[in-house]
Coordinates of C-alpha atoms and ligand atoms in Angstrom, one line a residue:
Chain W
M6 CA 0.0 0.0 0.0
K7 CA 2.9 2.3 0.9
M8 CA 4.4 1.6 -2.5
K9 CA 1.2 2.6 -4.3
R10 CA 1.1 6.0 -2.5
Y11 CA 4.7 6.6 -3.5
A12 CA 3.8 5.7 -7.1
F13 CA 1.1 8.3 -7.2
Y14 CA 3.4 10.9 -5.7
L15 CA 5.9 10.2 -8.5
K16 CA 3.1 10.4 -11.0
M17 CA 2.1 13.9 -9.8
V18 CA 5.7 15.1 -9.7
T19 CA 6.5 13.8 -13.2
S20 CA 3.2 15.0 -14.6
S21 CA 3.9 18.5 -13.3
L22 CA 7.3 18.5 -14.9
I23 CA 6.2 17.0 -18.2
R24 CA 2.9 18.7 -18.7
R25 CA 4.1 22.1 -17.5
R26 CA 7.3 21.8 -19.5
S27 CA 7.3 25.2 -21.0
R28 CA 7.3 26.7 -17.4
M29 CA 9.7 24.1 -16.1
F30 CA 12.1 24.9 -18.9
V31 CA 13.0 28.2 -17.4
A32 CA 13.8 26.6 -14.1
L33 CA 15.7 23.8 -15.8
L34 CA 17.7 26.4 -17.7
A35 CA 18.7 28.2 -14.5
V36 CA 19.8 25.0 -12.9
A37 CA 21.6 23.8 -16.1
V38 CA 23.5 27.0 -16.6
G39 CA 24.6 27.1 -13.0
A40 CA 25.7 23.5 -13.1
T41 CA 27.5 24.1 -16.4
I42 CA 29.6 26.9 -15.0
L43 CA 30.2 25.1 -11.8
S44 CA 31.3 21.8 -13.3
G45 CA 33.3 23.7 -15.9
L46 CA 35.1 25.7 -13.2
I47 CA 35.8 22.7 -11.1
T48 CA 37.2 20.9 -14.1
I49 CA 39.5 23.9 -14.8
Y50 CA 40.4 24.1 -11.1
Y51 CA 41.7 20.5 -11.1
D52 CA 43.2 20.7 -14.5
I53 CA 45.2 23.9 -13.9
P54 CA 48.2 22.1 -12.3
R55 CA 48.3 19.7 -15.3
Q56 CA 47.9 22.5 -17.8
M57 CA 50.2 24.9 -16.1
G58 CA 52.7 22.1 -15.3
K59 CA 53.1 21.7 -19.1
E60 CA 53.3 25.4 -19.5
F61 CA 55.9 25.7 -16.7
R62 CA 58.1 23.1 -18.4
S63 CA 59.1 25.7 -20.9
Y64 CA 61.2 27.3 -18.1
G65 CA 63.5 24.3 -18.3
A66 CA 64.6 21.5 -16.0
N67 CA 63.1 21.3 -12.6
L68 CA 65.1 18.2 -11.5
I69 CA 68.8 17.5 -11.9
F70 CA 70.7 14.3 -11.3
I71 CA 74.3 14.6 -10.1
P72 CA 76.8 12.0 -9.0
S73 CA 76.8 11.1 -5.3
E74 CA 79.3 12.9 -3.1
D75 CA 81.8 10.0 -3.2
K76 CA 81.7 9.7 -7.0
S77 CA 83.0 12.0 -9.8
Y78 CA 80.5 10.8 -12.4
M79 CA 77.3 8.7 -12.8
D80 CA 77.1 5.6 -15.0
A81 CA 74.3 5.4 -17.6
D82 CA 72.7 2.4 -16.0
S83 CA 72.3 4.2 -12.6
L84 CA 70.8 7.2 -14.4
K85 CA 68.3 4.9 -16.2
K86 CA 67.4 3.3 -12.9
A87 CA 66.9 6.8 -11.3
V88 CA 64.7 7.9 -14.2
S89 CA 62.6 4.8 -13.9
Y90 CA 61.2 6.2 -10.6
L91 CA 59.4 8.9 -12.6
S92 CA 56.2 8.2 -14.4
P93 CA 56.9 8.1 -18.1
D94 CA 53.8 10.3 -18.8
D95 CA 55.2 13.1 -16.6
I96 CA 58.6 13.2 -18.2
V97 CA 59.1 15.9 -20.7
G98 CA 62.8 15.2 -21.2
V99 CA 65.9 13.9 -19.6
T100 CA 69.3 15.2 -20.9
P101 CA 72.5 13.6 -19.8
Y102 CA 75.6 15.9 -20.1
R103 CA 79.3 15.3 -20.0
Y104 CA 81.8 18.2 -19.6
K105 CA 85.4 18.7 -20.3
T106 CA 87.7 21.7 -20.4
V107 CA 89.2 22.0 -23.9
K108 CA 91.0 24.6 -25.9
I109 CA 90.3 26.4 -29.2
N110 CA 93.2 28.4 -30.5
E111 CA 94.9 28.0 -27.1
Q112 CA 91.9 29.6 -25.3
P113 CA 90.1 27.5 -22.7
F114 CA 86.4 26.7 -23.1
M115 CA 84.0 24.1 -21.8
A116 CA 82.9 21.4 -24.2
A117 CA 79.6 19.6 -23.4
G118 CA 78.4 16.3 -24.8
A119 CA 74.7 15.9 -24.6
D120 CA 71.7 14.0 -25.9
L121 CA 70.8 17.0 -28.1
A122 CA 67.3 15.8 -29.0
Q123 CA 66.5 15.7 -25.3
A124 CA 68.3 19.0 -24.6
A125 CA 65.8 20.7 -27.0
K126 CA 63.0 19.4 -24.7
T127 CA 64.6 20.2 -21.3
S128 CA 65.8 23.6 -22.4
P129 CA 63.0 24.8 -24.8
F130 CA 64.0 28.4 -24.1
W131 CA 67.3 28.0 -25.9
Y132 CA 67.4 30.3 -28.9
V133 CA 69.4 28.7 -31.8
S134 CA 70.4 30.7 -34.8
G135 CA 71.4 28.3 -37.5
R136 CA 70.4 24.7 -36.5
W137 CA 70.9 22.0 -34.0
P138 CA 73.8 19.5 -34.8
Q139 CA 72.5 16.7 -36.9
K140 CA 75.6 15.0 -38.4
E141 CA 78.8 13.7 -36.9
G142 CA 81.3 16.5 -36.4
E143 CA 78.8 19.3 -36.0
A144 CA 78.7 21.5 -32.9
L145 CA 76.4 24.1 -31.4
I146 CA 78.4 26.9 -29.8
G147 CA 77.3 29.5 -27.3
Q148 CA 77.1 33.1 -28.2
E149 CA 80.1 34.0 -26.0
V150 CA 82.3 31.4 -27.7
A151 CA 81.2 32.7 -31.1
D152 CA 82.0 36.3 -30.1
I153 CA 85.5 35.5 -28.7
I154 CA 86.7 33.3 -31.5
R155 CA 84.6 34.9 -34.2
L156 CA 82.8 31.9 -35.6
N157 CA 79.6 31.8 -37.7
A158 CA 77.3 29.0 -38.6
G159 CA 79.2 26.9 -41.1
S160 CA 82.7 27.9 -39.8
Q161 CA 85.2 25.2 -39.1
F162 CA 87.3 25.0 -35.9
F163 CA 89.6 22.7 -34.0
I164 CA 89.3 21.6 -30.4
T165 CA 92.4 20.4 -28.6
G166 CA 92.7 18.8 -25.2
M167 CA 93.5 15.7 -23.2
T168 CA 91.4 12.5 -23.3
A169 CA 90.3 10.6 -20.2
N170 CA 93.5 8.5 -20.5
N171 CA 95.6 11.7 -20.7
K172 CA 96.4 11.5 -24.4
P173 CA 96.3 14.7 -26.4
F174 CA 93.7 15.0 -29.1
K175 CA 92.8 17.4 -31.8
R176 CA 89.5 17.3 -33.7
G177 CA 87.8 19.4 -36.3
F178 CA 84.2 20.6 -36.0
T179 CA 81.7 22.6 -38.1
V180 CA 79.5 25.2 -36.4
S181 CA 75.8 24.2 -37.1
G182 CA 74.3 27.0 -35.0
I183 CA 74.9 29.5 -32.3
V184 CA 72.9 29.3 -29.1
Q185 CA 71.6 32.2 -26.9
T186 CA 70.3 31.3 -23.5
G187 CA 70.9 34.3 -21.3
G188 CA 72.9 32.1 -19.0
S189 CA 76.2 30.3 -18.6
E190 CA 75.5 27.9 -21.5
E191 CA 76.6 30.7 -23.8
A192 CA 80.2 29.9 -22.9
F193 CA 79.8 26.2 -23.9
I194 CA 80.4 24.2 -27.0
F195 CA 77.7 21.5 -27.4
M196 CA 78.0 18.3 -29.4
S197 CA 76.4 14.9 -29.4
L198 CA 77.4 12.4 -26.8
A199 CA 78.9 10.1 -29.5
D200 CA 81.1 12.9 -30.8
F201 CA 82.2 13.8 -27.3
E202 CA 83.2 10.2 -26.6
N203 CA 85.0 9.9 -29.8
M204 CA 86.9 13.0 -29.0
A205 CA 87.6 12.7 -25.3
G206 CA 87.1 9.0 -24.6
G207 CA 85.6 7.5 -21.5
D208 CA 82.1 5.9 -22.0
N209 CA 79.0 5.7 -19.9
A210 CA 80.3 8.4 -17.6
I211 CA 77.8 11.2 -17.1
D212 CA 78.5 14.3 -15.2
I213 CA 75.0 15.6 -14.8
A214 CA 71.5 15.0 -16.2
E215 CA 68.8 17.6 -16.5
C216 CA 65.3 16.5 -16.2
S217 CA 62.0 18.2 -16.9
V218 CA 59.1 16.6 -15.2
S219 CA 55.5 18.0 -15.1
V220 CA 54.7 17.3 -11.5
S221 CA 54.2 19.5 -8.5
A222 CA 57.0 20.7 -6.3
A223 CA 55.8 18.4 -3.5
E224 CA 55.7 15.4 -5.8
L225 CA 59.2 16.3 -7.1
D226 CA 60.5 16.3 -3.5
R227 CA 58.9 13.0 -2.7
V228 CA 60.3 11.2 -5.8
S229 CA 63.7 12.8 -5.3
K230 CA 63.8 11.3 -1.8
I231 CA 62.9 7.9 -3.0
I232 CA 65.5 8.0 -5.7
N233 CA 68.2 9.1 -3.3
E234 CA 67.4 6.3 -1.0
N235 CA 67.2 3.6 -3.7
V236 CA 69.7 4.5 -6.4
E237 CA 73.3 4.2 -5.7
G238 CA 75.7 6.8 -7.1
V239 CA 73.0 9.2 -8.1
T240 CA 71.7 12.2 -6.2
A241 CA 68.4 13.7 -7.4
R242 CA 68.0 17.4 -6.6
P243 CA 64.9 19.4 -7.4
V244 CA 65.6 22.8 -8.8
K245 CA 63.9 24.8 -6.0
R246 CA 64.0 28.1 -7.8
I247 CA 61.8 26.7 -10.5
S248 CA 59.6 24.2 -8.7
E249 CA 58.7 26.5 -5.8
S250 CA 57.8 29.6 -7.9
E251 CA 55.7 27.3 -10.0
G252 CA 53.9 26.2 -6.8
T253 CA 53.3 29.8 -5.8
V254 CA 51.8 30.7 -9.2
L255 CA 49.6 27.6 -9.2
K256 CA 48.3 28.3 -5.7
K257 CA 47.4 31.9 -6.8
L258 CA 45.7 30.7 -9.9
Q259 CA 43.8 28.0 -8.1
S260 CA 42.6 30.3 -5.4
L261 CA 41.4 32.7 -8.0
V262 CA 39.3 30.0 -9.7
Y263 CA 38.1 28.9 -6.3
L264 CA 36.9 32.3 -5.5
V265 CA 35.2 32.7 -8.8
T266 CA 33.6 29.3 -8.3
V267 CA 32.2 30.2 -4.9
V268 CA 30.8 33.5 -6.3
I269 CA 29.2 31.6 -9.2
L270 CA 27.8 29.1 -6.7
L271 CA 26.1 31.9 -4.8
L272 CA 24.8 33.6 -7.9
T273 CA 23.4 30.3 -9.1
M274 CA 21.6 29.7 -5.9
I275 CA 20.2 33.2 -6.0
C276 CA 19.1 32.7 -9.6
V277 CA 17.5 29.3 -9.0
A278 CA 15.8 30.6 -5.8
T279 CA 14.4 33.6 -7.7
T280 CA 13.1 31.4 -10.5
M281 CA 11.6 29.0 -8.0
M282 CA 10.0 31.8 -6.1
A283 CA 8.4 33.0 -9.3
A284 CA 7.3 29.5 -10.1
V285 CA 5.8 29.1 -6.6
A286 CA 4.0 32.5 -6.7
E287 CA 2.5 31.4 -10.0
R288 CA 1.2 28.3 -8.4
R289 CA -0.4 29.8 -5.4
R290 CA -3.9 28.9 -6.5
E291 CA -2.9 25.3 -7.2
I292 CA -1.3 25.1 -3.7
G293 CA -4.4 26.6 -2.1
L294 CA -6.5 24.1 -4.0
K295 CA -4.4 21.2 -2.8
K296 CA -4.6 22.4 0.8
A297 CA -8.4 22.8 0.4
L298 CA -8.4 19.2 -0.6
G299 CA -6.7 18.3 2.6
A300 CA -3.0 18.3 1.6
T301 CA -0.7 18.9 4.6
N302 CA 2.1 21.4 4.5
A303 CA 4.5 18.5 4.4
A304 CA 2.8 16.9 1.4
I305 CA 3.0 20.2 -0.5
V306 CA 6.7 20.6 0.4
A307 CA 7.4 17.0 -0.6
E308 CA 5.8 17.6 -4.0
F309 CA 7.9 20.7 -4.7
I310 CA 11.1 19.0 -3.4
G311 CA 10.3 16.1 -5.7
E312 CA 10.1 18.4 -8.7
D313 CA 13.3 20.1 -7.6
V314 CA 15.1 16.8 -7.4
F315 CA 14.2 16.0 -10.9
L316 CA 15.2 19.5 -12.0
G317 CA 18.5 19.0 -10.2
I318 CA 19.1 15.6 -11.9
F319 CA 18.3 16.9 -15.5
G320 CA 20.0 20.3 -14.9
G321 CA 23.0 18.5 -13.4
L322 CA 23.3 16.1 -16.3
L323 CA 23.1 18.9 -18.8
G324 CA 25.5 20.9 -16.6
A325 CA 28.0 18.0 -16.5
A326 CA 28.0 17.7 -20.3
F327 CA 28.1 21.4 -21.1
G328 CA 30.5 22.1 -18.3
F329 CA 33.0 19.8 -20.0
V330 CA 32.4 21.6 -23.3
F331 CA 32.9 25.0 -21.5
A332 CA 36.0 23.8 -19.7
Q333 CA 37.4 22.5 -23.0
A334 CA 36.7 25.8 -24.7
V335 CA 38.4 27.7 -21.9
S336 CA 41.4 25.3 -21.9
I337 CA 41.9 25.5 -25.6
N338 CA 41.6 29.3 -25.7
V339 CA 43.7 29.9 -22.6
F340 CA 46.2 27.1 -22.6
A341 CA 45.9 25.9 -26.1
R342 CA 45.6 22.3 -24.8
S343 CA 42.6 20.0 -24.4
I344 CA 41.3 18.8 -21.1
T345 CA 40.7 15.3 -19.9
F346 CA 37.1 14.3 -19.0
Q347 CA 36.8 13.5 -15.3
P348 CA 34.0 10.8 -15.1
L349 CA 33.6 11.3 -11.4
L350 CA 32.6 14.9 -12.0
A351 CA 29.3 13.9 -13.6
P352 CA 27.7 12.3 -10.5
I353 CA 29.2 15.1 -8.4
T354 CA 27.7 17.8 -10.6
V355 CA 24.3 16.0 -10.5
F356 CA 24.4 15.6 -6.8
A357 CA 25.5 19.2 -6.2
S358 CA 22.7 20.4 -8.5
I359 CA 20.1 18.5 -6.6
I360 CA 21.3 19.9 -3.3
I361 CA 21.6 23.4 -4.7
T362 CA 18.1 23.3 -6.3
A363 CA 16.5 21.8 -3.2
A364 CA 18.2 24.3 -0.9
A365 CA 17.3 27.3 -3.2
C366 CA 13.7 26.2 -3.2
F367 CA 13.3 25.3 0.4
I368 CA 12.4 28.8 1.7
P369 CA 10.0 29.7 -1.1
V370 CA 8.3 26.3 -0.9
R371 CA 8.1 26.4 2.9
R372 CA 6.4 29.8 2.5
A373 CA 4.1 28.4 -0.3
A374 CA 2.9 25.7 2.0
E375 CA 1.6 28.4 4.4
I376 CA -0.7 29.7 1.7
D377 CA -4.3 30.1 3.0
P378 CA -6.6 27.6 1.3
A379 CA -9.4 30.2 1.6
I380 CA -8.0 31.9 -1.5
V381 CA -9.5 29.1 -3.6
L382 CA -13.1 29.8 -2.8
R383 CA -12.4 33.5 -3.2
G384 CA -11.2 32.8 -6.7
E385 CA -8.1 35.0 -6.2
Chain B
M29 CA -26.8 15.9 17.2
N30 CA -26.5 18.5 14.4
L31 CA -23.8 18.0 11.9
L32 CA -22.9 21.6 11.9
E33 CA -23.6 24.5 14.3
L34 CA -22.7 28.1 13.8
K35 CA -23.0 29.8 17.2
N36 CA -23.1 33.6 17.1
I37 CA -20.2 33.9 14.7
S38 CA -18.8 37.1 13.3
K39 CA -16.0 37.6 10.8
I40 CA -14.3 41.0 10.7
Y41 CA -11.8 42.0 8.1
G42 CA -10.3 45.3 9.3
D43 CA -13.4 47.5 9.5
V44 CA -15.4 45.3 7.2
K45 CA -17.9 43.1 9.0
A46 CA -18.2 40.2 6.6
L47 CA -20.4 38.2 8.9
Q48 CA -22.3 39.4 12.0
N49 CA -23.9 37.3 14.7
I50 CA -24.7 34.3 12.5
N51 CA -26.6 31.4 14.1
L52 CA -27.3 28.4 12.0
S53 CA -27.4 24.7 12.4
V54 CA -27.3 22.0 9.7
G55 CA -28.7 18.6 10.5
Q56 CA -27.2 15.3 9.3
G57 CA -28.1 14.8 5.6
E58 CA -29.7 18.2 5.4
W59 CA -29.6 20.3 2.2
I60 CA -29.3 24.0 2.7
A61 CA -29.0 26.7 0.1
I62 CA -27.4 30.1 0.9
M63 CA -28.5 33.0 -1.2
G64 CA -27.7 36.7 -1.0
P65 CA -26.3 39.6 -3.0
S66 CA -22.7 39.8 -3.9
G67 CA -20.6 40.8 -0.9
S68 CA -23.1 39.7 1.6
G69 CA -20.7 37.2 3.1
K70 CA -21.6 33.9 1.5
T71 CA -18.1 32.9 0.6
T72 CA -16.8 34.0 4.0
M73 CA -19.3 31.7 5.6
M74 CA -18.4 28.8 3.3
N75 CA -14.7 29.3 4.1
I76 CA -15.5 29.1 7.8
I77 CA -17.8 26.0 7.5
G78 CA -15.2 24.4 5.2
C79 CA -12.5 24.7 7.9
M80 CA -10.5 27.1 5.7
D81 CA -10.9 30.1 7.9
K82 CA -11.9 30.8 11.5
P83 CA -14.5 33.2 12.8
S84 CA -13.4 36.3 14.6
I85 CA -16.0 35.7 17.2
G86 CA -18.3 32.8 18.0
S87 CA -17.8 29.1 17.6
V88 CA -18.3 26.6 14.8
I89 CA -19.0 23.0 15.8
L90 CA -18.6 20.5 13.1
D91 CA -19.5 16.9 13.9
G92 CA -18.8 17.6 17.6
T93 CA -15.5 19.5 17.2
D94 CA -15.2 23.2 17.9
I95 CA -13.2 24.3 14.9
S96 CA -12.7 27.8 16.1
K97 CA -10.3 26.5 18.6
E98 CA -8.3 24.1 16.5
S99 CA -4.8 24.5 14.9
S100 CA -4.6 24.9 11.1
K101 CA -3.1 21.5 11.0
K102 CA -6.1 20.0 12.7
L103 CA -8.4 22.0 10.4
T104 CA -6.7 20.5 7.4
A105 CA -7.4 17.0 8.8
L106 CA -11.0 17.9 9.5
R107 CA -11.5 19.3 6.0
R108 CA -9.9 16.3 4.5
D109 CA -12.0 13.8 6.4
K110 CA -15.4 15.4 6.6
I111 CA -15.8 17.9 3.8
G112 CA -16.1 17.8 0.1
L113 CA -15.5 21.1 -1.6
I114 CA -16.9 22.3 -5.0
F115 CA -16.0 25.7 -6.3
Q116 CA -17.6 28.2 -8.7
Q117 CA -14.4 28.2 -10.8
F118 CA -13.6 24.7 -11.7
H119 CA -10.5 24.4 -9.7
L120 CA -8.7 21.4 -11.1
I121 CA -4.9 20.7 -11.0
N122 CA -4.2 21.5 -14.6
Y123 CA -1.4 19.0 -15.2
L124 CA -3.3 16.0 -13.9
T125 CA -6.0 14.1 -15.9
A126 CA -9.6 14.0 -14.7
L127 CA -8.9 10.6 -13.1
E128 CA -5.7 11.8 -11.4
N129 CA -7.5 14.9 -10.1
V130 CA -9.9 12.6 -8.3
M131 CA -7.2 10.4 -7.1
A132 CA -5.3 13.3 -5.8
A133 CA -8.1 13.9 -3.3
Q134 CA -7.8 10.2 -2.3
Y135 CA -4.0 10.6 -2.0
Y136 CA -4.2 13.6 0.3
H137 CA -6.9 11.8 2.3
S138 CA -5.4 8.3 2.7
I139 CA -4.7 6.0 -0.2
Q140 CA -5.6 6.4 -3.8
D141 CA -7.7 3.7 -5.4
E142 CA -8.0 3.9 -9.2
K143 CA -11.1 1.7 -9.4
E144 CA -13.0 3.8 -6.9
A145 CA -12.0 7.0 -8.6
L146 CA -13.2 5.7 -11.9
E147 CA -16.5 4.8 -10.4
A148 CA -16.9 8.3 -9.0
L149 CA -16.2 9.7 -12.5
S150 CA -18.7 7.3 -14.1
R151 CA -21.2 8.5 -11.5
V152 CA -20.9 12.0 -12.9
G153 CA -21.0 10.6 -16.4
L154 CA -17.4 11.1 -17.2
A155 CA -16.0 7.5 -17.4
D156 CA -14.9 8.1 -21.0
R157 CA -13.1 11.4 -20.1
A158 CA -11.0 9.9 -17.3
K159 CA -7.7 10.3 -19.2
H160 CA -8.4 13.9 -20.4
L161 CA -6.6 16.9 -19.0
P162 CA -8.8 19.8 -17.6
S163 CA -7.9 21.8 -20.7
Q164 CA -9.5 19.1 -22.8
L165 CA -12.7 19.2 -20.9
S166 CA -15.7 21.6 -21.2
G167 CA -16.7 23.8 -18.3
G168 CA -19.6 21.4 -17.3
E169 CA -17.3 18.4 -17.5
Q170 CA -14.7 20.1 -15.3
Q171 CA -17.3 21.0 -12.8
R172 CA -18.4 17.3 -12.8
V173 CA -14.8 16.2 -12.2
C174 CA -14.8 18.6 -9.2
I175 CA -18.0 16.9 -7.9
A176 CA -16.5 13.5 -8.4
R177 CA -13.5 14.6 -6.5
A178 CA -15.6 16.2 -3.7
L179 CA -17.4 13.0 -3.0
I180 CA -14.6 10.5 -3.4
N181 CA -13.7 10.4 0.3
Y182 CA -17.4 10.0 1.4
P183 CA -17.6 13.4 3.1
M184 CA -20.4 14.1 5.7
L185 CA -20.8 17.5 4.2
I186 CA -20.6 18.8 0.7
L187 CA -19.9 22.5 0.3
A188 CA -20.5 24.1 -3.0
D189 CA -20.0 27.8 -3.7
E190 CA -22.0 28.7 -6.8
P191 CA -21.4 25.3 -8.4
T192 CA -23.6 26.2 -11.4
G193 CA -22.7 29.8 -11.6
N194 CA -20.6 29.3 -14.7
L195 CA -22.6 26.5 -16.4
D196 CA -25.2 26.4 -19.1
E197 CA -28.6 25.0 -18.4
A198 CA -28.0 21.5 -19.6
N199 CA -24.9 21.2 -17.4
E200 CA -26.7 22.9 -14.5
A201 CA -29.4 20.2 -14.7
I202 CA -26.8 17.4 -14.7
V203 CA -25.1 18.9 -11.7
L204 CA -28.4 19.4 -9.9
D205 CA -29.3 15.8 -10.5
I206 CA -26.0 14.6 -9.0
F207 CA -26.7 16.8 -6.0
K208 CA -30.2 15.3 -5.7
S209 CA -28.9 11.8 -5.7
L210 CA -26.1 12.6 -3.2
H211 CA -28.7 14.1 -1.0
K212 CA -30.9 11.0 -1.3
E213 CA -27.9 8.9 -0.2
G214 CA -27.7 10.9 2.9
S215 CA -25.0 13.6 2.3
A216 CA -25.5 16.9 3.9
I217 CA -25.1 19.7 1.3
V218 CA -24.6 23.4 1.8
V219 CA -24.8 25.2 -1.6
V220 CA -24.3 28.9 -2.3
T221 CA -26.3 29.9 -5.3
H222 CA -27.9 32.8 -7.1
D223 CA -30.3 30.5 -8.9
P224 CA -33.7 30.1 -7.3
E225 CA -34.2 26.8 -9.1
V226 CA -31.2 25.4 -7.4
A227 CA -32.3 26.8 -4.1
Q228 CA -35.7 25.4 -4.5
E229 CA -34.3 21.8 -4.4
S230 CA -32.9 22.4 -0.9
E231 CA -34.8 21.9 2.3
R232 CA -34.0 25.4 3.7
T233 CA -32.8 28.5 2.0
V234 CA -30.8 31.0 4.1
I235 CA -30.8 34.5 2.9
L236 CA -27.7 36.6 3.8
E237 CA -27.6 40.4 3.6
H238 CA -24.8 42.6 4.8
G239 CA -23.3 39.7 6.7
K240 CA -26.5 38.9 8.6
I241 CA -29.1 36.3 8.1
S242 CA -32.1 38.2 7.0
K243 CA -34.4 35.2 6.4
I244 CA -34.5 31.4 6.6
K245 CA -37.1 29.9 4.2
D246 CA -38.4 26.4 4.7
N247 CA -38.9 24.7 1.3
N248 CA -41.0 21.8 2.7
K249 CA -38.9 19.1 1.2
S250 CA -38.2 16.9 4.2
E251 CA -41.6 15.1 3.9
A252 CA -41.3 14.6 0.1
L253 CA -38.0 12.9 0.5
C254 CA -39.1 10.4 3.1
Ligands
ADP422 N1 -9.7 38.6 2.8 C1 -10.5 39.6 2.9 N2 -10.1 40.8 3.4 C2 -10.9 41.9 3.5 N3 -12.2 41.9 3.2 C3 -12.7 40.7 2.7 C4 -11.9 39.5 2.6 N4 -12.7 38.6 2.1 C5 -13.9 39.1 2.0 N5 -13.9 40.4 2.3 C6 -15.1 41.2 2.4 O1 -16.1 40.6 3.1 C7 -17.3 40.8 2.5 C8 -18.0 39.5 2.1 O2 -17.3 38.9 1.1 P1 -17.8 37.5 0.5 O3 -17.9 36.6 1.6 O4 -16.8 37.1 -0.5 O5 -19.1 37.8 -0.2 P2 -20.0 37.0 -1.2 O6 -19.4 35.6 -1.4 O7 -21.3 36.9 -0.6 O8 -20.0 37.7 -2.5 C9 -17.1 41.7 1.2 O9 -17.3 43.1 1.6 C10 -15.6 41.5 1.0 O10 -15.1 42.6 0.4
MG423 MG1 -18.7 34.6 -3.2

């Protein structure tokens, strides 16, 4: 018997929604727009670190690997092991470097052997006039080097020095390009690791590795600790200057979005409440009639809340869908990157919509339930 | 015991005395008509009898309960259990079908019963209109749905405020016939009307003027019904 009563309740609520759909549409729109903006903002809020993380990576490496204190270099296998503690999806690039003091025309310079393809990723801010080395015997020289020994792209030069086994060497190189970084790199001569080894000997010995990882500062610290405990011969060190300023920027951005979200939430509630208040005012006579028929205040409130729950569900579903579209549009316009759909956000949006709608309606509906049934006979 | 007793009631709105010193009793199964010019207090009186309003002064005793002392919650319960209401404007819930409108009264009362609701509709000759929305029904049909709804919970007292005021003659006759048969079955009826023909069917006609009963006319019906 209880069930049957419940079924009729549902029938009244759904009939009211379906057969008064042109009226309900306005309320639904209010809920859906609110839900759209909310779910969109929440998506952006949680996606900001990911989006900005990628953005930040253009500032260069935020993690470096150096040999442990007792060692003068790292071997390639230890480095590989250290890198394996990072999630491959987060790694933007890992560039191993080897350094050696050499001479050009009897003037001392620093030669660096590097994985140049990776260097382009870990140091995207490098400005190369000419091009990156592609063939054997090509080198990228810093602006300072170019100024001192007057070299241009295409120039030939010789590097002299001592190999790892203390034998003198002399090798010719072609300048493929000149690099400007605004930093100490401008005093370096960059070549491929293979060329470096051919020239100076000693294999698998890495002096330093620069790593660009799109994770938060905290995560970077955490992984670094793990690496330092587990990988022999390698010390991981986050570049605090970069990772911490990233964190500050992120926090500021997120609290901005958070603030906007709270304001929108309030506006949505006001908007829904106003719409509902109008809807209730319009239905005074119907409420009076129901009360004249013997409906209790609780029964009236229950019917309205039932309608609001349905509105919340539909509005929330629309909001979840359009919210993603909205967040996607913002992401593409602001960050020029697409956003990932968070499946969990759909039920959360629907649930929040129901709560917001019901809360927004509660006061107007409570007041509506107080309507005097006498208005019905008076034909007001 | 009388079904309803109005003891010296007055209803005052600001400085408008809508009702003054009304004394009236309605017996079980009695049919009473209330007539009077517009503004004479007929609707005010119906609202008070129908437990939708309380008098400013005096007491109203409905089936042994003094409603002038009850809370609005209790009044709702009394109205639901003892009274069937019919209005001049055909007040139906516009998004429910005829059948659902009748069932809504059952729902608020206790438990809805589709079969019984259908029977009530066929009683007012609307079995074939059960699935129609109010907007798909004529005025007379809507009023008949209201009557079906008013009698669905077996009220002791049916209150009708100008039930035929907006109907054509054919529909007025149908409604009047329904009232007659309800009366025959023992329902007490209080009907406000401007129509002497409708009033003529009742046992007593109460004439209101300026919020006071100016005359109570006996229509000598009691014998005829026995
Ligand atoms: N809610 C109210 N507030 C103030 N005056 C009212 C109210 N309801 C009715 N009245 C007044 O009470 C008098 C009786 O009204 P009513 O009972 O509706 O008369 P009738 O139904 O006989 O036309 C009228 O003068 C009307 O203006
Ligand atoms: Mg009136």
